[in-house]
Amino acid sequence: MPAFQRLIRHPWSLGLLGILTVLLLWWITTASGSVNKLFLPSPQAVWLAGQQQWTSGLLLKDALASIQRVFIGFAMSAGLALPVGIAMGTSPVICRLLEPLMGLIRYMPAPAFIPLLIIYFGLDELPKVLLIFIGTFFFNTLMIMDSVKFVPRELMETARTLGGRTLPILVKVVAPFIAPQVLDTYRINMASAWNLVIVAELVAATEGLGKRISLAQRFLRTDEIFMGLIVIGLIGLLIDLGFRAVMRRACAWAN
Amino acid sequence: MHLQIADVSKTFGYGARAKQVLRNVSFAVHSGEFVALVGSSGSGKSTVMRLIAGLEQPSAGTISMDGRPITAPGSDRGMVFQKYSLYPWLTAAENVAFGMELQGRPRQEIRERTGYFLEVVGLADAARRLPRELSGGMQQRVAIARALAAEPQVLLLDEPFGALDIQIRESMQEFLHTLWQRTGLTALLITHDLEEALLLAGTVHIMAPSPGRIVRSVRVDLDRSSLAKLRLSRPFLDLREELAADLRGLEPALAA
Ligand SMILES: Nc1ncnc2c1ncn2[C@@H]1O[C@H](COP(=O)(O)OP(=O)(O)OP(=O)(O)O)[C@@H](O)[C@H]1O
Ligand SMILES: [Mg+2]
């Protein structure tokens, strides 16, 4: 059965099989009627809830609101972490100055900042964006710093003996060398950003996927909760795959 | 061009941890010369090279080029490291062009010189390949082309063939010899392979460890019209044996 073997070897087929199995189990469980529909809605009910929210435009509006927060907060975090991480990775002085501080703050759970952020900035967009920033900036910075420390000494010294000065070396040697690790760092920490935006919206928001879930809870609409969770997962997966695609194209040399 | 290393000492660390790695090292390299430093592992050869490159500062003594003391790295001293130091994200041609781009040369000139130096090292066909697609010997030739393209007055080679297997090594020695004859470059070669030093260099300095110092300097005036013949010729073998005996005498483990 070569066709079957080829199917099995395809990198996605097993993963797809796992997902389909869970879907099937879910469907069987609900169809058998052994679990209260209120606790476990059927796949069809979730699909219907999704369709309904899609036609009303609510789903798109919520998704865009969440995505926008994530992108603004994460762009700030990623944009600032890059120079700070590179500075810490190249200068022992800056590293010794900032590393203990960052190591400490990194272990403070970001959601614990929510009360403070609400006191300082109210319930607008700013506290949510800042939460994503706080929750990812320190991880981004420290991981970028580490990647800079792995730039081989020979590569920097070669550039110096070719007449390179500090800034051109940072731009032409350090930056390209760490690019794959930086993209991977962003990909990994993007997952926390995506988690945090939902947490922030659960606490206080007028729109967003997290907000929709907490509203659904109030009306015991588990089908909407399931729908929200699945959409959140799917968007996260898409972002992840996007990062991987960029990495494959831009950093072919590192594969 | 006149490179002068005068009474140079180098100590790493301070206080109780201080370790003298070089003591009173002196020698000179003139335009067009090929000079080699030979010594066992730890005799401070790489340290000498790094001092000349300006990557380290001497603790005592001076290193000067045409009378001006060396304080920092500069493109007048090109360096080739033992470990492959090509930029893995750049093609062979882009690697060769790298130094010239740092120097801010005009684009047209960079293109022409890149083509020329790839030709010189025999890698015109590999221009678009990434380093990982090149063999070890090819990678080192690209590194040499990159150093030469930046127009250094002296080429510093720190065990450039140390990681290559013996056949490739011999062909790289031929290559370097031909390159030296063709381009009239000035080179300082570090190696722990006595044969390599005697084959290629007009002057060979022998270094001993703990602390690193030059214990003997020889002029090698042999007929280099064919390296293959030279390798097997009587005077060459005699000189090699004599210096090898010297080197063995310096080995503390074996002398004891
Ligand atoms: N930055 C440094 N700090 C402390 N010690 C150093 C430093 N660089 C070199 N050394 C010491 O100096 C000695 C000479 O090192 P060097 O690399 O110059 O030797 P070498 O002759 O090039 O050896 P090899 O043939 O193994 O390359 C070694 O004992 C090494 O441990
Ligand atoms: Mg060495």
Coordinates of C-alpha atoms and ligand atoms in Angstrom, one line a residue:
Chain A
M1 CA 0.0 0.0 0.0
P2 CA 2.4 2.7 -1.1
A3 CA -0.3 5.3 -1.3
F4 CA -1.2 4.7 2.3
Q5 CA 2.4 4.8 3.4
R6 CA 2.9 8.1 1.6
L7 CA -0.1 9.5 3.4
I8 CA 1.3 8.4 6.8
R9 CA 4.7 9.9 6.0
H10 CA 3.1 13.3 5.1
P11 CA 4.1 15.5 8.0
W12 CA 0.6 16.7 8.7
S13 CA -1.4 13.5 8.4
L14 CA -0.7 12.1 11.9
G15 CA -1.4 15.5 13.5
L16 CA -4.6 15.8 11.6
L17 CA -5.6 12.3 12.6
G18 CA -5.1 13.2 16.3
I19 CA -7.4 16.2 15.9
L20 CA -10.0 14.3 14.0
T21 CA -10.0 11.5 16.7
V22 CA -10.7 14.0 19.4
L23 CA -13.5 15.6 17.3
L24 CA -15.0 12.2 16.8
L25 CA -14.9 11.3 20.5
W26 CA -16.5 14.6 21.3
W27 CA -19.2 14.0 18.8
I28 CA -19.9 10.4 20.0
T29 CA -20.0 11.6 23.6
T30 CA -22.5 14.3 22.9
A31 CA -24.6 12.3 20.5
S32 CA -24.9 9.5 23.0
G33 CA -26.6 12.0 25.4
S34 CA -24.6 10.8 28.4
V35 CA -23.4 14.3 29.2
N36 CA -25.5 17.3 30.0
K37 CA -25.6 19.6 26.9
L38 CA -25.0 22.5 29.1
F39 CA -21.6 21.3 30.1
L40 CA -20.5 19.8 26.8
P41 CA -22.2 21.3 23.8
S42 CA -22.2 19.2 20.6
P43 CA -19.8 20.1 17.8
Q44 CA -22.8 21.1 15.7
A45 CA -23.9 23.5 18.4
V46 CA -20.5 25.1 18.6
W47 CA -20.4 25.4 14.8
L48 CA -23.8 27.0 14.8
A49 CA -22.7 29.5 17.5
G50 CA -19.7 30.3 15.4
Q51 CA -21.9 30.9 12.3
Q52 CA -24.2 33.0 14.2
Q53 CA -21.5 35.3 15.5
W54 CA -19.9 35.4 12.1
T55 CA -23.0 36.6 10.3
S56 CA -23.7 39.2 13.0
G57 CA -20.1 40.5 12.5
L58 CA -19.4 40.0 16.2
L59 CA -16.8 37.3 15.7
L60 CA -14.7 39.4 13.3
K61 CA -15.0 42.5 15.5
D62 CA -13.9 40.6 18.6
A63 CA -11.1 38.8 16.8
L64 CA -9.8 42.1 15.3
A65 CA -9.9 43.8 18.7
S66 CA -7.9 41.0 20.4
I67 CA -5.4 40.8 17.5
Q68 CA -4.9 44.5 17.5
R69 CA -4.0 44.5 21.2
V70 CA -1.6 41.7 20.8
F71 CA 0.1 43.2 17.8
I72 CA 0.5 46.7 19.4
G73 CA 1.7 45.3 22.7
F74 CA 4.0 42.7 21.1
A75 CA 5.4 45.1 18.5
M76 CA 6.4 47.4 21.4
S77 CA 7.9 44.6 23.3
A78 CA 9.7 43.0 20.3
G79 CA 10.9 46.4 19.0
L80 CA 12.4 47.4 22.3
A81 CA 13.7 44.0 23.3
L82 CA 15.9 43.8 20.2
P83 CA 18.2 46.7 20.9
V84 CA 18.2 46.2 24.6
G85 CA 18.9 42.4 24.2
I86 CA 21.7 43.1 21.8
A87 CA 23.2 45.8 24.1
M88 CA 23.1 43.4 27.0
G89 CA 24.6 40.6 24.9
T90 CA 27.5 42.7 23.7
S91 CA 28.3 44.8 26.7
P92 CA 29.2 43.1 29.9
V93 CA 28.5 46.3 31.8
I94 CA 25.0 46.7 30.6
C95 CA 24.4 43.0 31.1
R96 CA 25.5 43.1 34.7
L97 CA 23.4 46.2 35.3
L98 CA 20.2 44.9 33.9
E99 CA 20.2 41.2 34.0
P100 CA 19.4 40.8 37.8
L101 CA 16.6 43.3 37.5
M102 CA 15.1 41.7 34.5
G103 CA 15.5 38.2 35.9
L104 CA 13.5 39.3 38.9
I105 CA 10.7 41.0 37.1
R106 CA 10.5 38.1 34.7
Y107 CA 9.3 35.9 37.5
M108 CA 6.5 38.2 38.5
P109 CA 3.3 36.8 36.9
A110 CA 2.1 39.4 34.4
P111 CA -1.6 39.0 35.2
A112 CA -0.7 40.1 38.8
F113 CA 0.0 43.5 37.3
I114 CA -3.6 43.9 36.1
P115 CA -4.9 45.6 39.3
L116 CA -2.1 48.1 39.2
L117 CA -2.5 48.8 35.5
I118 CA -6.3 49.3 36.0
I119 CA -5.6 51.8 38.9
Y120 CA -3.0 53.7 36.8
F121 CA -4.6 53.6 33.3
G122 CA -8.3 52.7 33.8
L123 CA -10.1 50.3 31.5
D124 CA -9.0 51.5 28.1
E125 CA -6.7 49.9 25.6
L126 CA -3.5 51.1 27.2
P127 CA -3.5 48.8 30.3
K128 CA -4.2 45.7 28.0
V129 CA -1.4 46.6 25.6
L130 CA 0.9 47.3 28.5
L131 CA 0.1 44.0 30.1
I132 CA 1.2 42.2 26.9
F133 CA 4.3 44.4 26.9
I134 CA 5.2 43.5 30.5
G135 CA 4.4 39.9 30.0
T136 CA 6.7 39.4 27.0
F137 CA 9.4 42.2 27.1
F138 CA 11.6 40.6 29.7
F139 CA 11.5 37.1 28.2
N140 CA 12.2 38.6 24.7
T141 CA 15.1 40.6 26.0
L142 CA 16.8 37.9 27.9
M143 CA 16.4 35.3 25.1
I144 CA 17.8 37.8 22.6
M145 CA 20.7 38.5 24.9
D146 CA 21.5 34.8 25.1
S147 CA 21.5 34.4 21.4
V148 CA 23.9 37.3 21.0
K149 CA 26.3 35.6 23.4
F150 CA 26.5 32.7 21.0
V151 CA 27.7 34.7 18.1
P152 CA 31.1 33.0 17.4
R153 CA 34.0 35.3 18.4
E154 CA 35.8 34.6 15.1
L155 CA 32.9 36.1 13.1
M156 CA 33.1 39.4 15.0
E157 CA 36.9 39.5 15.0
T158 CA 37.1 38.8 11.3
A159 CA 34.9 41.8 10.8
R160 CA 37.1 43.9 13.0
T161 CA 40.3 42.8 11.1
L162 CA 38.5 43.7 7.9
G163 CA 38.1 47.3 9.2
G164 CA 34.6 47.0 10.7
R165 CA 33.6 49.3 13.6
T166 CA 31.1 48.6 16.3
L167 CA 27.9 49.7 14.7
P168 CA 28.5 48.1 11.3
I169 CA 29.4 44.9 13.1
L170 CA 26.2 44.9 15.0
V171 CA 24.2 45.4 11.9
K172 CA 26.1 43.2 9.5
V173 CA 27.3 40.4 11.7
V174 CA 25.3 40.2 15.0
A175 CA 21.9 40.9 13.6
P176 CA 21.9 38.4 10.7
F177 CA 23.5 35.7 12.9
I178 CA 20.8 36.0 15.6
A179 CA 17.9 36.5 13.2
P180 CA 16.7 32.9 13.3
Q181 CA 16.8 32.7 17.1
V182 CA 15.1 36.1 17.4
L183 CA 12.3 35.0 15.2
D184 CA 12.0 31.8 17.2
T185 CA 12.0 33.9 20.5
Y186 CA 9.2 36.0 19.1
R187 CA 7.3 33.0 18.0
I188 CA 7.5 31.4 21.4
N189 CA 6.7 34.6 23.4
M190 CA 3.9 35.4 21.0
A191 CA 2.0 32.5 22.6
S192 CA 2.2 34.3 26.0
A193 CA 1.1 37.6 24.4
W194 CA -1.9 35.8 23.0
N195 CA -2.7 34.2 26.4
L196 CA -2.4 37.6 28.2
V197 CA -4.7 39.5 25.9
I198 CA -7.5 37.0 26.7
V199 CA -6.7 37.3 30.5
A200 CA -6.9 41.1 30.2
E201 CA -10.2 40.9 28.4
L202 CA -11.7 38.5 30.9
V203 CA -11.0 41.1 33.5
A204 CA -12.2 44.2 31.8
A205 CA -13.1 45.0 28.2
T206 CA -16.0 45.9 26.0
E207 CA -15.0 43.7 23.1
G208 CA -12.5 40.9 22.2
L209 CA -12.5 37.2 22.2
G210 CA -11.8 37.0 25.9
K211 CA -14.7 39.4 26.6
R212 CA -17.0 37.2 24.6
I213 CA -16.1 34.2 26.6
S214 CA -16.7 35.9 29.9
L215 CA -20.1 37.2 28.7
A216 CA -21.0 33.7 27.5
Q217 CA -20.2 32.4 31.0
R218 CA -22.8 34.8 32.5
F219 CA -25.5 33.3 30.2
L220 CA -24.2 29.7 30.5
R221 CA -23.6 29.6 26.8
T222 CA -21.0 26.9 26.8
D223 CA -21.3 26.6 23.0
E224 CA -20.0 30.1 22.7
I225 CA -17.2 29.5 25.2
F226 CA -16.1 26.5 23.1
M227 CA -16.3 28.5 20.0
G228 CA -14.2 31.3 21.5
L229 CA -11.6 28.8 22.7
I230 CA -11.3 27.2 19.3
V231 CA -11.0 30.5 17.5
I232 CA -8.3 31.6 19.9
G233 CA -6.4 28.4 19.3
L234 CA -6.7 28.7 15.6
I235 CA -5.5 32.3 15.4
G236 CA -2.6 31.4 17.7
L237 CA -1.7 28.5 15.4
L238 CA -1.9 30.7 12.3
I239 CA 0.5 33.2 13.9
D240 CA 2.9 30.4 14.8
L241 CA 2.8 29.0 11.3
G242 CA 3.3 32.5 10.0
F243 CA 6.5 32.9 12.0
R244 CA 7.7 29.5 10.9
A245 CA 7.1 30.4 7.2
V246 CA 9.0 33.7 7.6
M247 CA 11.9 31.9 9.2
R248 CA 12.1 29.3 6.5
R249 CA 12.2 31.9 3.8
A250 CA 14.4 34.5 5.5
C251 CA 16.9 32.2 7.3
A252 CA 17.3 29.4 4.9
W253 CA 21.0 29.3 5.7
A254 CA 20.3 28.2 9.3
N255 CA 18.2 25.1 8.4
Chain B
M1 CA 55.9 47.7 4.5
H2 CA 57.8 46.8 7.6
L3 CA 56.1 45.0 10.5
Q4 CA 58.2 45.1 13.7
I5 CA 57.5 43.1 16.8
A6 CA 59.9 44.4 19.4
D7 CA 60.5 42.8 22.8
V8 CA 56.8 42.0 23.2
S9 CA 55.6 40.3 26.4
K10 CA 52.0 39.4 27.2
T11 CA 50.5 38.5 30.5
F12 CA 46.9 37.5 31.0
G13 CA 45.1 38.0 34.3
Y14 CA 46.2 39.8 37.4
G15 CA 47.8 39.1 40.7
A16 CA 48.0 35.5 41.7
R17 CA 46.1 34.5 38.5
A18 CA 48.6 36.3 36.3
K19 CA 50.0 34.1 33.6
Q20 CA 52.8 35.2 31.3
V21 CA 52.1 33.8 27.9
L22 CA 54.8 35.6 25.9
R23 CA 58.2 36.8 26.9
N24 CA 60.4 39.2 24.9
V25 CA 59.3 38.1 21.5
S26 CA 61.0 40.0 18.7
F27 CA 61.0 39.5 14.9
A28 CA 60.2 41.4 11.7
V29 CA 58.3 40.9 8.5
H30 CA 59.1 42.8 5.4
S31 CA 57.2 43.4 2.2
G32 CA 56.9 40.2 0.1
E33 CA 58.3 38.0 2.8
F34 CA 56.7 34.7 3.9
V35 CA 57.4 34.2 7.6
A36 CA 56.3 31.2 9.7
L37 CA 55.9 30.7 13.5
V38 CA 56.2 27.1 14.6
G39 CA 55.6 25.8 18.1
S40 CA 53.7 23.3 20.1
S41 CA 50.3 23.9 21.4
G42 CA 50.2 26.6 24.0
S43 CA 53.4 28.3 23.0
G44 CA 51.6 31.5 22.4
K45 CA 51.5 31.5 18.6
S46 CA 47.9 32.7 18.3
T47 CA 48.5 35.3 20.9
V48 CA 51.3 36.8 18.8
M49 CA 48.9 36.8 15.9
R50 CA 46.1 38.5 17.9
L51 CA 48.5 41.1 19.1
I52 CA 49.6 41.9 15.5
A53 CA 46.0 42.0 14.4
G54 CA 45.3 44.5 17.2
L55 CA 42.7 42.2 18.9
E56 CA 44.9 42.3 22.1
Q57 CA 47.3 44.8 23.5
P58 CA 50.9 43.8 24.5
S59 CA 51.8 44.0 28.2
A60 CA 55.2 45.3 27.3
G61 CA 57.1 46.0 24.1
T62 CA 55.8 47.4 20.9
I63 CA 54.4 46.2 17.6
S64 CA 54.6 48.7 14.8
M65 CA 53.9 48.9 11.1
D66 CA 56.0 51.2 9.1
G67 CA 57.0 52.8 12.4
R68 CA 53.4 53.5 13.6
P69 CA 52.4 51.5 16.7
I70 CA 49.5 49.1 16.3
T71 CA 46.6 49.9 18.7
A72 CA 43.5 48.4 17.1
P73 CA 42.4 46.1 14.3
G74 CA 42.6 47.5 10.8
S75 CA 42.2 46.4 7.3
D76 CA 45.9 46.7 6.7
R77 CA 46.3 43.4 8.5
G78 CA 44.1 40.7 7.1
M79 CA 43.5 37.6 9.2
V80 CA 42.5 34.1 8.5
F81 CA 41.4 31.9 11.4
Q82 CA 41.8 28.2 11.9
K83 CA 38.2 27.6 12.5
Y84 CA 36.0 28.5 9.5
S85 CA 35.0 32.0 10.0
L86 CA 32.8 32.5 6.9
Y87 CA 29.5 34.2 7.4
P88 CA 27.1 31.3 7.1
W89 CA 24.2 33.5 5.7
L90 CA 26.3 34.9 2.9
T91 CA 27.3 33.2 -0.3
A92 CA 31.0 32.7 -1.2
A93 CA 30.9 35.8 -3.3
E94 CA 29.2 37.9 -0.6
N95 CA 31.7 36.7 1.9
V96 CA 34.5 37.9 -0.3
A97 CA 32.8 41.2 -0.8
F98 CA 32.1 41.6 2.9
G99 CA 35.3 43.4 3.9
M100 CA 35.2 45.7 0.9
E101 CA 31.6 46.7 1.8
L102 CA 32.7 47.5 5.3
Q103 CA 35.4 49.7 3.7
G104 CA 32.7 51.5 1.7
R105 CA 34.2 50.8 -1.7
P106 CA 32.2 51.6 -4.8
R107 CA 29.8 48.8 -5.9
Q108 CA 31.3 48.3 -9.3
E109 CA 34.8 47.9 -7.8
I110 CA 33.5 45.4 -5.3
R111 CA 31.9 43.3 -8.0
E112 CA 35.0 43.3 -10.1
R113 CA 37.4 42.5 -7.2
T114 CA 35.1 39.8 -5.9
G115 CA 35.1 38.1 -9.2
Y116 CA 38.9 38.5 -9.5
F117 CA 39.7 37.1 -6.1
L118 CA 37.3 34.2 -6.4
E119 CA 39.2 33.4 -9.6
V120 CA 42.5 33.7 -7.9
V121 CA 41.5 31.1 -5.3
G122 CA 39.9 28.9 -8.0
L123 CA 36.4 29.2 -6.8
A124 CA 34.7 31.2 -9.5
D125 CA 32.2 28.4 -10.0
A126 CA 31.2 28.4 -6.3
A127 CA 30.4 32.1 -6.1
R128 CA 26.7 31.6 -5.3
R129 CA 27.1 28.7 -2.9
L130 CA 26.6 29.1 0.9
P131 CA 29.6 28.1 3.1
R132 CA 27.8 24.9 4.3
E133 CA 27.8 23.8 0.7
L134 CA 31.6 24.1 0.4
S135 CA 34.2 21.7 1.6
G136 CA 36.6 22.7 4.4
G137 CA 39.4 23.5 1.9
M138 CA 37.1 25.6 -0.2
Q139 CA 35.9 27.5 2.8
Q140 CA 39.4 28.4 3.8
R141 CA 40.2 29.5 0.3
V142 CA 37.1 31.8 0.4
A143 CA 38.4 33.1 3.8
I144 CA 41.8 33.8 2.2
A145 CA 40.1 35.5 -0.8
R146 CA 38.0 37.7 1.6
A147 CA 41.1 38.8 3.5
L148 CA 43.1 39.5 0.3
A149 CA 40.2 41.4 -1.3
A150 CA 40.4 44.0 1.6
E151 CA 43.9 44.8 0.4
P152 CA 45.9 44.1 3.5
Q153 CA 49.6 44.8 3.6
V154 CA 50.2 41.6 5.5
L155 CA 48.2 38.5 5.6
L156 CA 48.0 36.7 9.0
L157 CA 47.2 33.0 8.8
D158 CA 46.5 31.2 12.1
E159 CA 46.8 27.5 11.3
P160 CA 44.6 28.0 8.3
F161 CA 44.8 24.3 7.3
G162 CA 44.8 22.9 10.8
A163 CA 41.4 21.4 10.4
L164 CA 41.9 19.9 7.0
D165 CA 42.9 16.3 6.3
I166 CA 46.3 15.5 4.9
Q167 CA 45.6 15.4 1.2
I168 CA 43.7 18.6 1.2
R169 CA 46.3 20.1 3.3
E170 CA 49.0 19.4 0.8
S171 CA 47.0 20.8 -2.1
M172 CA 46.3 23.9 0.1
Q173 CA 50.0 24.3 0.7
E174 CA 50.6 24.2 -3.0
F175 CA 47.8 26.7 -3.4
L176 CA 49.2 29.1 -0.9
H177 CA 52.7 28.9 -2.3
T178 CA 51.4 29.6 -5.8
L179 CA 49.3 32.5 -4.5
W180 CA 52.3 34.0 -2.8
Q181 CA 54.4 33.8 -5.9
R182 CA 51.7 35.2 -8.1
T183 CA 50.4 38.0 -6.0
G184 CA 53.6 39.0 -4.1
L185 CA 51.7 39.1 -0.9
T186 CA 53.3 39.4 2.5
A187 CA 52.4 36.6 4.9
L188 CA 52.8 35.5 8.4
L189 CA 51.8 31.8 8.9
I190 CA 51.2 30.1 12.2
T191 CA 51.4 26.3 12.2
H192 CA 52.5 23.5 14.4
D193 CA 53.5 21.5 11.3
L194 CA 57.2 22.0 10.8
E195 CA 57.1 20.7 7.2
E196 CA 54.4 23.2 6.3
A197 CA 56.5 26.0 7.7
L198 CA 59.7 24.9 5.9
L199 CA 57.9 24.4 2.6
L200 CA 56.3 27.8 2.5
A201 CA 58.3 30.3 4.5
G202 CA 61.6 32.0 3.9
T203 CA 62.1 32.6 7.6
V204 CA 60.9 30.2 10.3
H205 CA 60.8 31.1 14.0
I206 CA 60.5 28.3 16.4
M207 CA 58.6 29.0 19.6
A208 CA 58.8 27.3 23.0
P209 CA 56.0 27.3 25.6
S210 CA 55.8 28.5 29.3
P211 CA 56.4 31.3 28.7
G212 CA 56.0 31.6 24.9
R213 CA 59.3 32.8 23.3
I214 CA 61.3 32.4 20.2
V215 CA 64.1 30.0 20.7
R216 CA 65.4 29.7 17.2
S217 CA 65.1 31.5 13.9
V218 CA 66.1 29.9 10.6
R219 CA 66.4 31.2 7.1
V220 CA 65.1 28.6 4.6
D221 CA 66.8 29.1 1.3
L222 CA 65.7 26.1 -0.7
D223 CA 64.6 25.6 -4.3
R224 CA 60.9 25.9 -4.3
S225 CA 60.2 25.4 -8.0
S226 CA 58.4 22.2 -7.1
L227 CA 57.0 21.6 -3.6
A228 CA 56.4 17.9 -4.3
K229 CA 60.2 17.5 -5.0
L230 CA 61.2 19.7 -2.2
R231 CA 59.2 17.6 0.3
L232 CA 61.5 14.7 -0.5
S233 CA 64.8 16.5 -1.1
R234 CA 67.8 15.8 1.1
P235 CA 68.5 19.3 2.4
F236 CA 64.8 19.8 3.2
L237 CA 64.6 16.5 5.1
D238 CA 67.8 17.2 7.0
L239 CA 66.7 20.6 8.0
R240 CA 63.3 19.3 9.1
E241 CA 64.9 16.5 11.1
E242 CA 67.3 19.0 12.8
L243 CA 64.5 21.4 13.8
A244 CA 62.2 18.5 14.8
A245 CA 64.9 17.4 17.2
D246 CA 65.0 20.9 18.6
L247 CA 61.3 21.0 19.1
R248 CA 61.3 17.6 20.8
G249 CA 63.9 18.9 23.2
L250 CA 61.5 21.7 24.2
E251 CA 58.7 19.3 25.0
P252 CA 58.8 19.1 28.8
A253 CA 56.9 15.8 29.0
L254 CA 59.3 14.0 26.6
A255 CA 62.5 15.6 27.9
A256 CA 61.8 14.4 31.4
Ligands
LIG1 N1 42.5 35.5 26.8 C1 43.3 34.7 27.5 N2 43.2 34.7 28.9 C2 44.0 33.8 29.6 N3 44.9 33.0 29.0 C3 45.0 33.0 27.7 C4 44.2 33.8 26.9 N4 44.5 33.6 25.6 C5 45.5 32.6 25.6 N5 45.8 32.3 26.8 C6 46.8 31.3 27.3 O1 48.0 31.5 26.6 C7 48.7 30.4 26.2 C8 49.0 30.4 24.8 O2 47.8 30.4 24.0 P1 47.9 30.5 22.4 O3 46.5 30.3 21.9 O4 48.5 31.8 22.0 O5 48.8 29.3 22.0 P2 49.0 28.6 20.6 O6 50.5 28.5 20.4 O7 48.3 29.3 19.6 O8 48.4 27.2 20.8 P3 47.6 26.2 19.8 O9 48.6 25.6 18.9 O10 46.9 25.2 20.6 O11 46.7 27.1 19.0 C9 47.7 29.2 26.5 O12 48.2 28.6 27.7 C10 46.4 29.9 26.8 O13 45.8 29.2 27.8
MG2 MG 46.6 28.8 18.3

